[in-house]
Coordinates of C-alpha atoms in Angstrom, one line a residue:
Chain A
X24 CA 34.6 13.2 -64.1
X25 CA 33.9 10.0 -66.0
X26 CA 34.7 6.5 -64.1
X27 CA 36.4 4.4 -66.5
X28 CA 35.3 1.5 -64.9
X29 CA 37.0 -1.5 -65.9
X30 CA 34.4 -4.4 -67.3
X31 CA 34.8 -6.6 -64.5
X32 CA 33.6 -4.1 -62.2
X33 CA 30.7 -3.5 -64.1
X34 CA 30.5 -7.4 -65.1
X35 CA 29.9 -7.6 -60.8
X36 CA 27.8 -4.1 -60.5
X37 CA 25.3 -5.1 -62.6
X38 CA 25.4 -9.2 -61.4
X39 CA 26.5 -9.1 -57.9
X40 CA 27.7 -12.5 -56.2
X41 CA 26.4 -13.3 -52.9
X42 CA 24.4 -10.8 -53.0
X43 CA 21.2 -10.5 -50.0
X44 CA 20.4 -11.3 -46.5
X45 CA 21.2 -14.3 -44.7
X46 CA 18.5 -15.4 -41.9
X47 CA 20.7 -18.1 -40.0
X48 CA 24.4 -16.8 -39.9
X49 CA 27.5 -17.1 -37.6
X50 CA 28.4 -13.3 -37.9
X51 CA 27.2 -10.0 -39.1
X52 CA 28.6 -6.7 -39.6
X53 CA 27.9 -3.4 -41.0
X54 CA 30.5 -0.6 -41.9
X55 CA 30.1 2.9 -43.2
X56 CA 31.9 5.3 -44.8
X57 CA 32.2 8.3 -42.8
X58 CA 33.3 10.4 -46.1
X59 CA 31.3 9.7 -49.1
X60 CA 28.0 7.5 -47.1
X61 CA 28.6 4.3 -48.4
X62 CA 27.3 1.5 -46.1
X63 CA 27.7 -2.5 -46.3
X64 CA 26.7 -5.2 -44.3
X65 CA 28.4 -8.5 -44.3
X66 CA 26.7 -12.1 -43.0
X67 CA 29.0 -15.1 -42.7
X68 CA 28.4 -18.8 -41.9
X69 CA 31.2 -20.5 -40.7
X70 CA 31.8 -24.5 -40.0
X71 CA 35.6 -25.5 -39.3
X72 CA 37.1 -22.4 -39.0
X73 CA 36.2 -22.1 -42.9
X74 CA 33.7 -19.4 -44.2
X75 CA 31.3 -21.8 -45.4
X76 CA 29.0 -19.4 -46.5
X77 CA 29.4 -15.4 -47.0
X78 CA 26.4 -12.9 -48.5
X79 CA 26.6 -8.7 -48.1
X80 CA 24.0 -6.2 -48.7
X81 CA 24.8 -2.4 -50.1
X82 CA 24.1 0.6 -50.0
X83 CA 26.7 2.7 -52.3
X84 CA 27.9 3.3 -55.9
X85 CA 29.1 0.7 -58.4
X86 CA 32.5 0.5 -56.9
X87 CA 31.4 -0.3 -53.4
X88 CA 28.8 -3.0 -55.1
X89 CA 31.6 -4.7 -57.0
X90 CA 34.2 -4.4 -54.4
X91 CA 32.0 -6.5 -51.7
X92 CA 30.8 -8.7 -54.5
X93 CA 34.6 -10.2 -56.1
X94 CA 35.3 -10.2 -51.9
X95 CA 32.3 -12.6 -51.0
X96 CA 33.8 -15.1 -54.2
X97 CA 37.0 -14.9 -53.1
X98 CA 36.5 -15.8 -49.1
X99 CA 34.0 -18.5 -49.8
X100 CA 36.0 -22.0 -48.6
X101 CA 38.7 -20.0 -47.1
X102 CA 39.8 -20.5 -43.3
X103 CA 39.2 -17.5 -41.0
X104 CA 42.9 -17.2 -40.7
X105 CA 43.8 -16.4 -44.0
X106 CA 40.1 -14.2 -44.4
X107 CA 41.3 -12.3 -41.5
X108 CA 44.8 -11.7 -43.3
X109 CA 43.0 -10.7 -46.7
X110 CA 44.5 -8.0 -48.0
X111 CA 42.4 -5.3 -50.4
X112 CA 45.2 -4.8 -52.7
X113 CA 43.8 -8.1 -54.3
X114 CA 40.5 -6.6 -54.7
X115 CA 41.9 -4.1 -56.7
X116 CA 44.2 -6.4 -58.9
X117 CA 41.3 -8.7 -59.3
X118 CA 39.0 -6.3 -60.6
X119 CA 41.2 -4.7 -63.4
X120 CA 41.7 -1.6 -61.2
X121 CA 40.1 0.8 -59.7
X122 CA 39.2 4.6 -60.6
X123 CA 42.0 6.5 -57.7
X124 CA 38.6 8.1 -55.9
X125 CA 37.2 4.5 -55.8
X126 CA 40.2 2.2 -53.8
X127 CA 38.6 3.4 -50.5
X128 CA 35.7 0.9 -51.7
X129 CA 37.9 -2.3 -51.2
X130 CA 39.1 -0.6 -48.1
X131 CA 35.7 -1.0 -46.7
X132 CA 35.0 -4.3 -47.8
X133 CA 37.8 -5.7 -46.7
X134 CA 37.1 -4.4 -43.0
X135 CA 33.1 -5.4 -43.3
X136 CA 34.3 -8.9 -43.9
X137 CA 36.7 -9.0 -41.1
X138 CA 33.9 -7.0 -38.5
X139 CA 32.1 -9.9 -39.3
X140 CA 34.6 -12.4 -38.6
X141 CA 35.1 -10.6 -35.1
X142 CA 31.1 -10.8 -34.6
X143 CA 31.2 -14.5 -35.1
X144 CA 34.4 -14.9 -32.8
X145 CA 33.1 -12.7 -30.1
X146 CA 30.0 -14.7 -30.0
X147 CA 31.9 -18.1 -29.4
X148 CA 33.6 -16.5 -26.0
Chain B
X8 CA 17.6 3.2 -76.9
X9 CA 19.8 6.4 -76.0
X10 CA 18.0 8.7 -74.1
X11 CA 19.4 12.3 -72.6
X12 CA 18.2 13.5 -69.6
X13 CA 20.9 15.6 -68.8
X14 CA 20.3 18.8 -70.4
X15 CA 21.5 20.9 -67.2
X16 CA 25.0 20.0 -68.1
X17 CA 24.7 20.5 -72.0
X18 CA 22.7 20.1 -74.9
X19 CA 22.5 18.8 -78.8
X20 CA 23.8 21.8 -80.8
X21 CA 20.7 22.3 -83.0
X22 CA 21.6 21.9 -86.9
X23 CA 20.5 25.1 -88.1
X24 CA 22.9 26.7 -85.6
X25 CA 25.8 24.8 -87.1
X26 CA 24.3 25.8 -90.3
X27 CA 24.8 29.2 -89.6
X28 CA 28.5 28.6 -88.1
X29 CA 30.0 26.5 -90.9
X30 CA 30.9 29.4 -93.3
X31 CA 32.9 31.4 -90.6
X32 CA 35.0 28.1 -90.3
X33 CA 35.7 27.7 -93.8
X34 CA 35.1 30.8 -96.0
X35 CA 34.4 33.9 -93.9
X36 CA 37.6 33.3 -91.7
X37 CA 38.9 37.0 -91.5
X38 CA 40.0 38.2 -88.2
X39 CA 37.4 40.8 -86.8
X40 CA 39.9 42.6 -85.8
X41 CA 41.8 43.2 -88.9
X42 CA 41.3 46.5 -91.4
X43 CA 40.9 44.4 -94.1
X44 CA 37.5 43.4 -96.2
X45 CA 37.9 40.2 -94.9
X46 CA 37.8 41.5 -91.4
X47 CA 35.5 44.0 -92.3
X48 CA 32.8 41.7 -93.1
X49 CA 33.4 39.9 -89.7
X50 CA 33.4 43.0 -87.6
X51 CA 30.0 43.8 -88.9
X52 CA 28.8 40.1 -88.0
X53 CA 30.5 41.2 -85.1
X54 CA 28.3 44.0 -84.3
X55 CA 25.0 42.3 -85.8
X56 CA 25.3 39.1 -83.4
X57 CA 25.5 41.8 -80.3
X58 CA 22.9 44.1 -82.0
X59 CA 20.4 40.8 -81.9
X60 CA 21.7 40.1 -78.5
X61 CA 20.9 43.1 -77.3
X62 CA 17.8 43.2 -78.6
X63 CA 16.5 39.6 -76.9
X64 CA 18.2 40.3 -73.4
X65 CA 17.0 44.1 -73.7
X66 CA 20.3 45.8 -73.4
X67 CA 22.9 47.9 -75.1
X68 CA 24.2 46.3 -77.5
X69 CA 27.6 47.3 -76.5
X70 CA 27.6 46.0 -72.8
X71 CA 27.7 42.5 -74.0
X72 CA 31.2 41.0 -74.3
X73 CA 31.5 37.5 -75.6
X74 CA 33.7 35.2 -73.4
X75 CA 34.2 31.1 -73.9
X76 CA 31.7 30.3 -71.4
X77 CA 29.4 31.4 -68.5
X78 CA 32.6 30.3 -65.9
X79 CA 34.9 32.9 -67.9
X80 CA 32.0 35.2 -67.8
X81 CA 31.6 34.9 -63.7
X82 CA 35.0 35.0 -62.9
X83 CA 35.5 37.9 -65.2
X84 CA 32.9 40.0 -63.7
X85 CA 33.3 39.0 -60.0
X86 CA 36.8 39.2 -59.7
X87 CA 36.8 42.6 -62.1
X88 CA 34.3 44.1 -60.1
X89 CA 35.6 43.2 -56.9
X90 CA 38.9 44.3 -57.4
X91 CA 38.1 47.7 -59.3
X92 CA 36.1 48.8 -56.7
X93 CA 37.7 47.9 -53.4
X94 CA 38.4 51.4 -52.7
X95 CA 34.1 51.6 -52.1
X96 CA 34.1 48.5 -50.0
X97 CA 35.6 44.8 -49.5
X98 CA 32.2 42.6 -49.3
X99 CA 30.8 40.7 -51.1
X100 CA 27.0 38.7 -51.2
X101 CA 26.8 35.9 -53.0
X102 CA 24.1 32.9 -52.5
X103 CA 24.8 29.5 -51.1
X104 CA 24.1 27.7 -53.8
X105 CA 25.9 29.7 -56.9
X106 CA 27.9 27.4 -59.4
X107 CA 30.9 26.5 -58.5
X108 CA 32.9 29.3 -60.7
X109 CA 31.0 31.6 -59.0
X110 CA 31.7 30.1 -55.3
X111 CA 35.7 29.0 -56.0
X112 CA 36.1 32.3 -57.4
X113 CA 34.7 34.3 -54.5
X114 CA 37.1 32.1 -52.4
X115 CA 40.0 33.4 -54.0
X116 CA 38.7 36.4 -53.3
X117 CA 38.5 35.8 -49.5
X118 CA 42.4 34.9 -50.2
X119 CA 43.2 38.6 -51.2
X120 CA 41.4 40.3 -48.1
X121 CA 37.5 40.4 -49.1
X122 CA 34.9 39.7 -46.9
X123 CA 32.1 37.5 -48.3
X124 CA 28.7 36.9 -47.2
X125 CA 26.8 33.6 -48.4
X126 CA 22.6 34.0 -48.2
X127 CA 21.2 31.0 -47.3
X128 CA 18.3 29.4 -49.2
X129 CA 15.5 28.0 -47.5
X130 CA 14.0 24.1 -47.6
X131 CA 12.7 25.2 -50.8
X132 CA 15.9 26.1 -52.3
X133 CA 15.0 29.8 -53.0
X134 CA 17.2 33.3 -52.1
X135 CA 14.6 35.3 -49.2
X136 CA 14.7 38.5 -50.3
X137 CA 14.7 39.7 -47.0
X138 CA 17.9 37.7 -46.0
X139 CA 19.6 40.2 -48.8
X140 CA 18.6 43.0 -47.2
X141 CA 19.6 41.8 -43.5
X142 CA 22.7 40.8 -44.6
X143 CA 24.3 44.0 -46.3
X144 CA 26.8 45.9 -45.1
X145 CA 28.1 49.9 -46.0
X146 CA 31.0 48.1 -47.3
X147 CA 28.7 45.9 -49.7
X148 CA 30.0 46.7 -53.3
X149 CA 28.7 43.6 -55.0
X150 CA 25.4 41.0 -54.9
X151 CA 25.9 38.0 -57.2
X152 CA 23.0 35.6 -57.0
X153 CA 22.0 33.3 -59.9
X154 CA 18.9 33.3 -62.1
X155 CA 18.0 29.5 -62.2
X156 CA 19.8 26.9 -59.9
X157 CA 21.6 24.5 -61.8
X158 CA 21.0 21.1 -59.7
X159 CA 17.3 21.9 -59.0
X160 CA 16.0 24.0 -61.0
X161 CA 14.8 26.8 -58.4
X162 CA 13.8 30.4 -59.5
X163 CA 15.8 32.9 -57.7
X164 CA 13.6 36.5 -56.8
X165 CA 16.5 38.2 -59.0
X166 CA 14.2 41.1 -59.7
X167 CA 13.4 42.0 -56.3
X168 CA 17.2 41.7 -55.7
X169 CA 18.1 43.8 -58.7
X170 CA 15.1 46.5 -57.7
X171 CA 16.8 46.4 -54.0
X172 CA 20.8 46.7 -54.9
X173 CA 19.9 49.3 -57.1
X174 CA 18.5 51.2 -54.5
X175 CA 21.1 50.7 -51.9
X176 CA 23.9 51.8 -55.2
X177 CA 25.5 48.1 -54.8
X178 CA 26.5 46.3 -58.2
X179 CA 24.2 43.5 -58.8
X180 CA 25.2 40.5 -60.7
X181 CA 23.2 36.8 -61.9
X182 CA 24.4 34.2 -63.6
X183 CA 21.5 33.4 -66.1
X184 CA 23.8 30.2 -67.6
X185 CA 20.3 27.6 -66.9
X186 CA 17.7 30.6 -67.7
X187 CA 17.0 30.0 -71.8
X188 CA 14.2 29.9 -72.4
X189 CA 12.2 29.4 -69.7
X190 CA 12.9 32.5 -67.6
X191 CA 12.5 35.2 -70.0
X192 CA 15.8 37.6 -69.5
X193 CA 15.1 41.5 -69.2
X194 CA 18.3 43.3 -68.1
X195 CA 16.7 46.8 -68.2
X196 CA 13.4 45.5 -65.9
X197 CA 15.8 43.6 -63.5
X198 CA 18.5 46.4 -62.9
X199 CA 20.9 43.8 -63.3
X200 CA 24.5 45.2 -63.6
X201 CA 26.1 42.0 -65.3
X202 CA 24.6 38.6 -66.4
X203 CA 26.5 36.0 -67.5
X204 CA 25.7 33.1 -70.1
X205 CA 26.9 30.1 -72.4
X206 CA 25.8 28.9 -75.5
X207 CA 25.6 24.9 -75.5
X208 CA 23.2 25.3 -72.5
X209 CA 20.4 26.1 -74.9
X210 CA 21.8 23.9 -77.9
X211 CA 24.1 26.5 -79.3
X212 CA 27.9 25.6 -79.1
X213 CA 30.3 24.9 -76.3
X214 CA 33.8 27.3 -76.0
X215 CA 31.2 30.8 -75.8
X216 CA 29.1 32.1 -73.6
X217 CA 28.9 36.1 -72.8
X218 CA 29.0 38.6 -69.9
X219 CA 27.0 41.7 -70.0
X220 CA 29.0 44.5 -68.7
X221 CA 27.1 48.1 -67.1
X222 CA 30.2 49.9 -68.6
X223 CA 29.2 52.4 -66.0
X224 CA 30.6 50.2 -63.3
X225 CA 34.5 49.6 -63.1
X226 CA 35.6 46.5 -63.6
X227 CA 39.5 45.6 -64.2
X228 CA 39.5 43.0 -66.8
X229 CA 40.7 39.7 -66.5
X230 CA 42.0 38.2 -69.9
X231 CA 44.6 41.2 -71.8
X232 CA 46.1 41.8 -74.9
X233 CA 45.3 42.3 -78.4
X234 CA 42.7 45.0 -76.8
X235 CA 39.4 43.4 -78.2
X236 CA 35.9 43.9 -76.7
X237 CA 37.0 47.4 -75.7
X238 CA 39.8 46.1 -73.4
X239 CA 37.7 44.4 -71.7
X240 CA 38.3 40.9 -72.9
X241 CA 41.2 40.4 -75.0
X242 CA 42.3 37.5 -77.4
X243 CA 40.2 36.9 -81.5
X244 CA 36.9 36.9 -81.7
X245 CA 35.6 33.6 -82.2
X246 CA 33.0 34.7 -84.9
X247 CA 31.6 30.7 -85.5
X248 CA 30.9 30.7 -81.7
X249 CA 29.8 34.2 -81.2
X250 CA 27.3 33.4 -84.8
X251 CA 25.8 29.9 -83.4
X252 CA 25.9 31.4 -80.0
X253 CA 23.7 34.4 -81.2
X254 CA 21.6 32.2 -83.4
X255 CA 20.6 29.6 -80.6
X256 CA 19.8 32.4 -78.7
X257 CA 17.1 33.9 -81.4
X258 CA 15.6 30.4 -82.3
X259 CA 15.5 29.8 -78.3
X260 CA 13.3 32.8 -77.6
X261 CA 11.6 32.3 -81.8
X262 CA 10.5 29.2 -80.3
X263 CA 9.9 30.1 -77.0
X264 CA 6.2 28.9 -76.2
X265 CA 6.4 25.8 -78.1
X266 CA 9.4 24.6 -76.4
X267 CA 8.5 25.6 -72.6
X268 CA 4.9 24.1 -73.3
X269 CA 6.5 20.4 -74.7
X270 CA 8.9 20.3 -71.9
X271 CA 6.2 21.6 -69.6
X272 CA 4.1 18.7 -70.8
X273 CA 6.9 15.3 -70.8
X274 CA 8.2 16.6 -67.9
X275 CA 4.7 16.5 -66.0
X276 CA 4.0 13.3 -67.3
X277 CA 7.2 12.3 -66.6
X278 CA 6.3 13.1 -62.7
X279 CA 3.4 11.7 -62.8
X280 CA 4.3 8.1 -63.9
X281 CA 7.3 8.2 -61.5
X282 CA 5.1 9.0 -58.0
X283 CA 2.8 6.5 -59.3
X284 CA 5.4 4.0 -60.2
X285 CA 8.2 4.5 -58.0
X286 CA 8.0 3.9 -54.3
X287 CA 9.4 6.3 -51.9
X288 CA 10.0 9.2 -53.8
X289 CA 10.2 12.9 -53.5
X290 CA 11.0 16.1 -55.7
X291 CA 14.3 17.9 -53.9
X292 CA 13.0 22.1 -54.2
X293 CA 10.2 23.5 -55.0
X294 CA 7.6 22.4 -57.4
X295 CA 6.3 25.0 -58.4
X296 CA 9.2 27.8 -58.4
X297 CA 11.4 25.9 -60.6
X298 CA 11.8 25.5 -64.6
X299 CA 10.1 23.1 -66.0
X300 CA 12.9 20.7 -67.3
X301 CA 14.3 19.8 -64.3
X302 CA 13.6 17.0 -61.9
X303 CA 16.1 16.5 -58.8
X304 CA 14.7 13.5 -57.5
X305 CA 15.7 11.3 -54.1
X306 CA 15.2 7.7 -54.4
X307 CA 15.2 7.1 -50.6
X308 CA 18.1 4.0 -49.3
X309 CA 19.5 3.7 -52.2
X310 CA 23.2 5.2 -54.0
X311 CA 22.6 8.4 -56.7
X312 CA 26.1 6.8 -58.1
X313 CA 25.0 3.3 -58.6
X314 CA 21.1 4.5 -59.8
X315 CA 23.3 6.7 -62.3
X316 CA 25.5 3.6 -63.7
X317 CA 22.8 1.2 -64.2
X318 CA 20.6 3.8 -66.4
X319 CA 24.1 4.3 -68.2
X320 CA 24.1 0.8 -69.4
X321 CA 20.6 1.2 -70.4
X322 CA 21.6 3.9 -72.6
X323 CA 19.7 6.9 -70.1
X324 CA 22.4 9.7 -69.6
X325 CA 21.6 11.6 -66.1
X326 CA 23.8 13.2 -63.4
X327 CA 23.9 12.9 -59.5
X328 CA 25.3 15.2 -56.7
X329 CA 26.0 12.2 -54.5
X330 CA 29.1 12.5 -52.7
X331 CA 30.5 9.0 -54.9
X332 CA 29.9 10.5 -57.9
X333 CA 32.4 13.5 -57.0
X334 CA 36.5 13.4 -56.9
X335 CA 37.0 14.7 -53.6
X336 CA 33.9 12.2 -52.3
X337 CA 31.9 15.2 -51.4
X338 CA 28.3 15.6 -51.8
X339 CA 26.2 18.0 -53.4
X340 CA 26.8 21.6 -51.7
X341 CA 23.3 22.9 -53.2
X342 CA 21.4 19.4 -51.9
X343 CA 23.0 20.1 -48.3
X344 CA 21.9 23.8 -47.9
X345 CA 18.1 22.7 -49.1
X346 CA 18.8 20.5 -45.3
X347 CA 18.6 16.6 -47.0
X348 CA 19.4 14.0 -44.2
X349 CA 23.2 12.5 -44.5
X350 CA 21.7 9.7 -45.9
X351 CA 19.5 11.4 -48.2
X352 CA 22.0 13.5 -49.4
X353 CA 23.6 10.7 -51.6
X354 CA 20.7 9.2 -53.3
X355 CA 19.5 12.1 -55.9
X356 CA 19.5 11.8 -59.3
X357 CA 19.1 14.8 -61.4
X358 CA 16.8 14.4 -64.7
X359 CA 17.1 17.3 -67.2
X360 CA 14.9 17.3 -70.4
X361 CA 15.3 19.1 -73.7
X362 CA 14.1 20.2 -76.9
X363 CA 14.7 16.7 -78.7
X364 CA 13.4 14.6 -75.8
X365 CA 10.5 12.6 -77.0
X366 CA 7.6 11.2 -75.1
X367 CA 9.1 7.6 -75.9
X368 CA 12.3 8.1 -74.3
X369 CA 10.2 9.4 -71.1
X370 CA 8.3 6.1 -71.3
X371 CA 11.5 3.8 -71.8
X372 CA 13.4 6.1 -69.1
X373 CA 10.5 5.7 -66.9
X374 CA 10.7 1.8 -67.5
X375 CA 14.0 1.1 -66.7
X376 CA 14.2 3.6 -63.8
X377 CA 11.6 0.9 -62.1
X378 CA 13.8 -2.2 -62.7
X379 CA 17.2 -0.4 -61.5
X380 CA 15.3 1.2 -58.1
X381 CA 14.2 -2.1 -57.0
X382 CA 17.6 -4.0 -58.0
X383 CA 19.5 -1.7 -55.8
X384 CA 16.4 -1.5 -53.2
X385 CA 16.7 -5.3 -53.4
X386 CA 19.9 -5.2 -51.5
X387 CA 20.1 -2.3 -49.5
X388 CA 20.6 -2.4 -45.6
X389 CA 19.1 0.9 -45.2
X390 CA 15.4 0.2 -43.6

């Protein structure tokens, strides 16, 4: 069944933000889908209880590329608090919308991000 | 540039098909069915088209009925044959990879009491033989395994099946939808009891396809009413359809060699270029067992979905069986009995050539394939 993606989902599919590995970071994650494959992996840097810096790598469809991309623009500068309150709905809104099949994609971005989070917290104890 | 490469799922209706179709649109309208001269002349089309048929698919001419499609045609025959013969037996053998409308329909089946047994295909992605023969039963009234697989392109030993249900007295049926041209069809030589096709696989129309129908066998039809293809398939014939259907067919197996060699050739070179140019590569079925216009390819670490978008925006029209690319997030059925990895399973793309492709578009195709696998290979946390 076609996608009907909206443009800005394909504006971020085809020029994804943040995009790539990050040597020195605070905190990494990686999270799967167990249903349709889709895997991401999340890097943050983190000074001040702010996300200072935030890069993702992919390995899924368009949706799950663009979903992790608008994410990574809209944590950068924000305080760990609010990241950790994120909520995907955003994602969604921020995006246009999202094909039905395809909302599980912010889903999984949004709990990447906040693995991470936990990564870099766990590692200050 | 627009390129297709998905010929599995249709095709460019060729011009001198709709040549042949436009005057029984708009001047030869007559029912077929009515006494009339107007109907007349269309019942004699009628007969002519399944007369031409019959000749091609080497048949009678009467066995074939004309249906809107090859999924009208399978659930026709396997629910009809099932049904009208359950007082010989309740099971059913049908291969692991059929089409959906053969496997959903068999299902149903399952629903209403039948037993159904599904023959696995090897790495290769081909039907043993000997499987068939292990798994049938005394109660086995009906075989339904498909000519050419529709995701890769795999030969299925249909003529050692046919030879082997004939024996045993069980109906044999193959659904032949991705078989023109390149398998040649012979329904007398491969004691098939039913075969099912569509048109706008082979650049005929779309809304016709046929079933052919051993009118020895009972079979409870599924559409009734007006009593049309001797009861077997009621509602008008659709003469434009069943006209381009029948003249795609002739110009199909006219131009056999020509076609089968040039598809033959782009799609080896097509190969070719891509192992040389690609990294990390590798053809899902056989290579050699397979028609030549198909290419179900696995671009290791990386999304069939996302490799699918970013040739759309380039213009390349392709299909994948990955799970994202699916409404119920499941991946490809056919790709999973072959034995792909989980991860593998969701990075395939399926390339179908055509007729009309050209060796330009292969080069262009080949091109931009190159810049989207290492984009996404760029990026990916898959080692």
């Amino acid at each position: 069944m076609p996608l009907h993606y909206s443009k800005k989902v394909m504006e971020h599919f085809l020029h994804p933000r943040n995009i790539g590995e990050m040597k020195d970071h605070d905190g990494f994650a990686e999270v799967g889908n167990p249903v349709c494959g889709d895997q991401l992996g999340f890097y943050i840097k983190v000074k001040d209880g702010t996300i200072k810096d935030v890069k993702f790598l992919s390995f899924g469809c368009a949706s799950n590329i663009a979903t992790a991309s608008i994410l990574t623009e809209e944590v950068k500068g924000m305080t760990l608090e609010d990241a950790k309150k994120f909520d995907w709905n955003k994602i969604v809104k921020d995006l246009g919308g999202l094909p039905k099949q395809k909302v599980h994609c912010s889903i999984l971005a949004v709990d990447g991000l906040k693995k991470a989070i936990e990564d870099y917290e766990g590692r200050k104890k | 540039m627009q390129v297709y490469l998905d010929n599995s799922a249709t095709t460019k209706l060729d011009e001198r098909v709709f040549e042949a179709m436009k005057p029984y649109m708009t001047e030869q309208y007559g029912n077929a069915s009515s006494i009339h001269f107007m109907g007349e002349e269309n019942s004699l089309a009628l007969i002519k088209a399944k007369e031409d048929v019959g000749l091609i698919l080497n048949c009678d001419h009467d066995n074939i009925i004309f249906t809107s499609g090859a999924t009208e045609a399978n659930n026709m025959i396997i629910k009809g044959v099932a049904r009208a013969n359950k007082d010989k037996g309740n099971h059913i053998l049908v291969s692991s990879i059929e089409h959906p409308s053969i496997l959903k329909t068999v299902k149903q089946l399952e629903e209403e009491g039948f037993e159904v047994g599904y023959i696995p295909v090897d790495s290769s992605g081909i039907v043993d033989v000997d499987q068939v023969k292990k798994m049938v039963k005394p109660e086995t009234i009906l075989i339904s395994v498909m000519t050419v697989n529709n995701e890769i392109g795999t030969i299925q030993p249909v003529e050692k099946i046919g030879a082997f249900a004939r024996k045993q007295g069980i109906l044999f049926h193959t659904d032949a939808v991705q078989a023109v041209p390149y398998v040649p069809i012979d329904i007398k030589q491969w004691n098939v009891d039913f075969l099912s096709l569509s048109a706008h696989k082979f650049n005929g129309p779309k809304g016709v396809g046929l079933a052919y129908i051993n009118r020895r066998a009972k079979i409870i039809p599924l559409i009734i009413g007006g009593g049309q293809e001797y009861g077997l398939r009621a509602g008008t014939y659709n003469l434009p359809g069943i006209v381009g259907m029948t003249e795609a067919l002739k110009l199909a197996y006219e131009e056999r060699e020509e076609t089968v060699k040039k598809i033959s050739e782009l799609s080896a070179y097509f190969w070719k270029r891509l192992q040389e140019e690609v990294e990390d590569v590798q053809l899902n079925g056989d290579l050699k067992n397979r028609t030549p216009n198909n290419f179900n390819i696995m671009f290791r670490r990386i999304e069939g979905e996302a490799i699918l978008m970013d040739l759309s925006v380039k213009g390349i029209c392709v299909s994948t069986g990955s799970a994202c690319s699916s409404d119920v997030l499941k991946a490809s059925d056919v790709l999973k009995s072959i034995g792909l990895e989980k991860n593998d399973l969701n990075s395939n793309i399926r390339f179908t050539l055509g007729k009309f492709n050209t060796r330009e578009e292969i080069d262009y195709t080949i091109d931009a394939l190159k810049v989207t696998v290492e984009r996404l290979r760029n990026f990916t946390p898959l080692k």
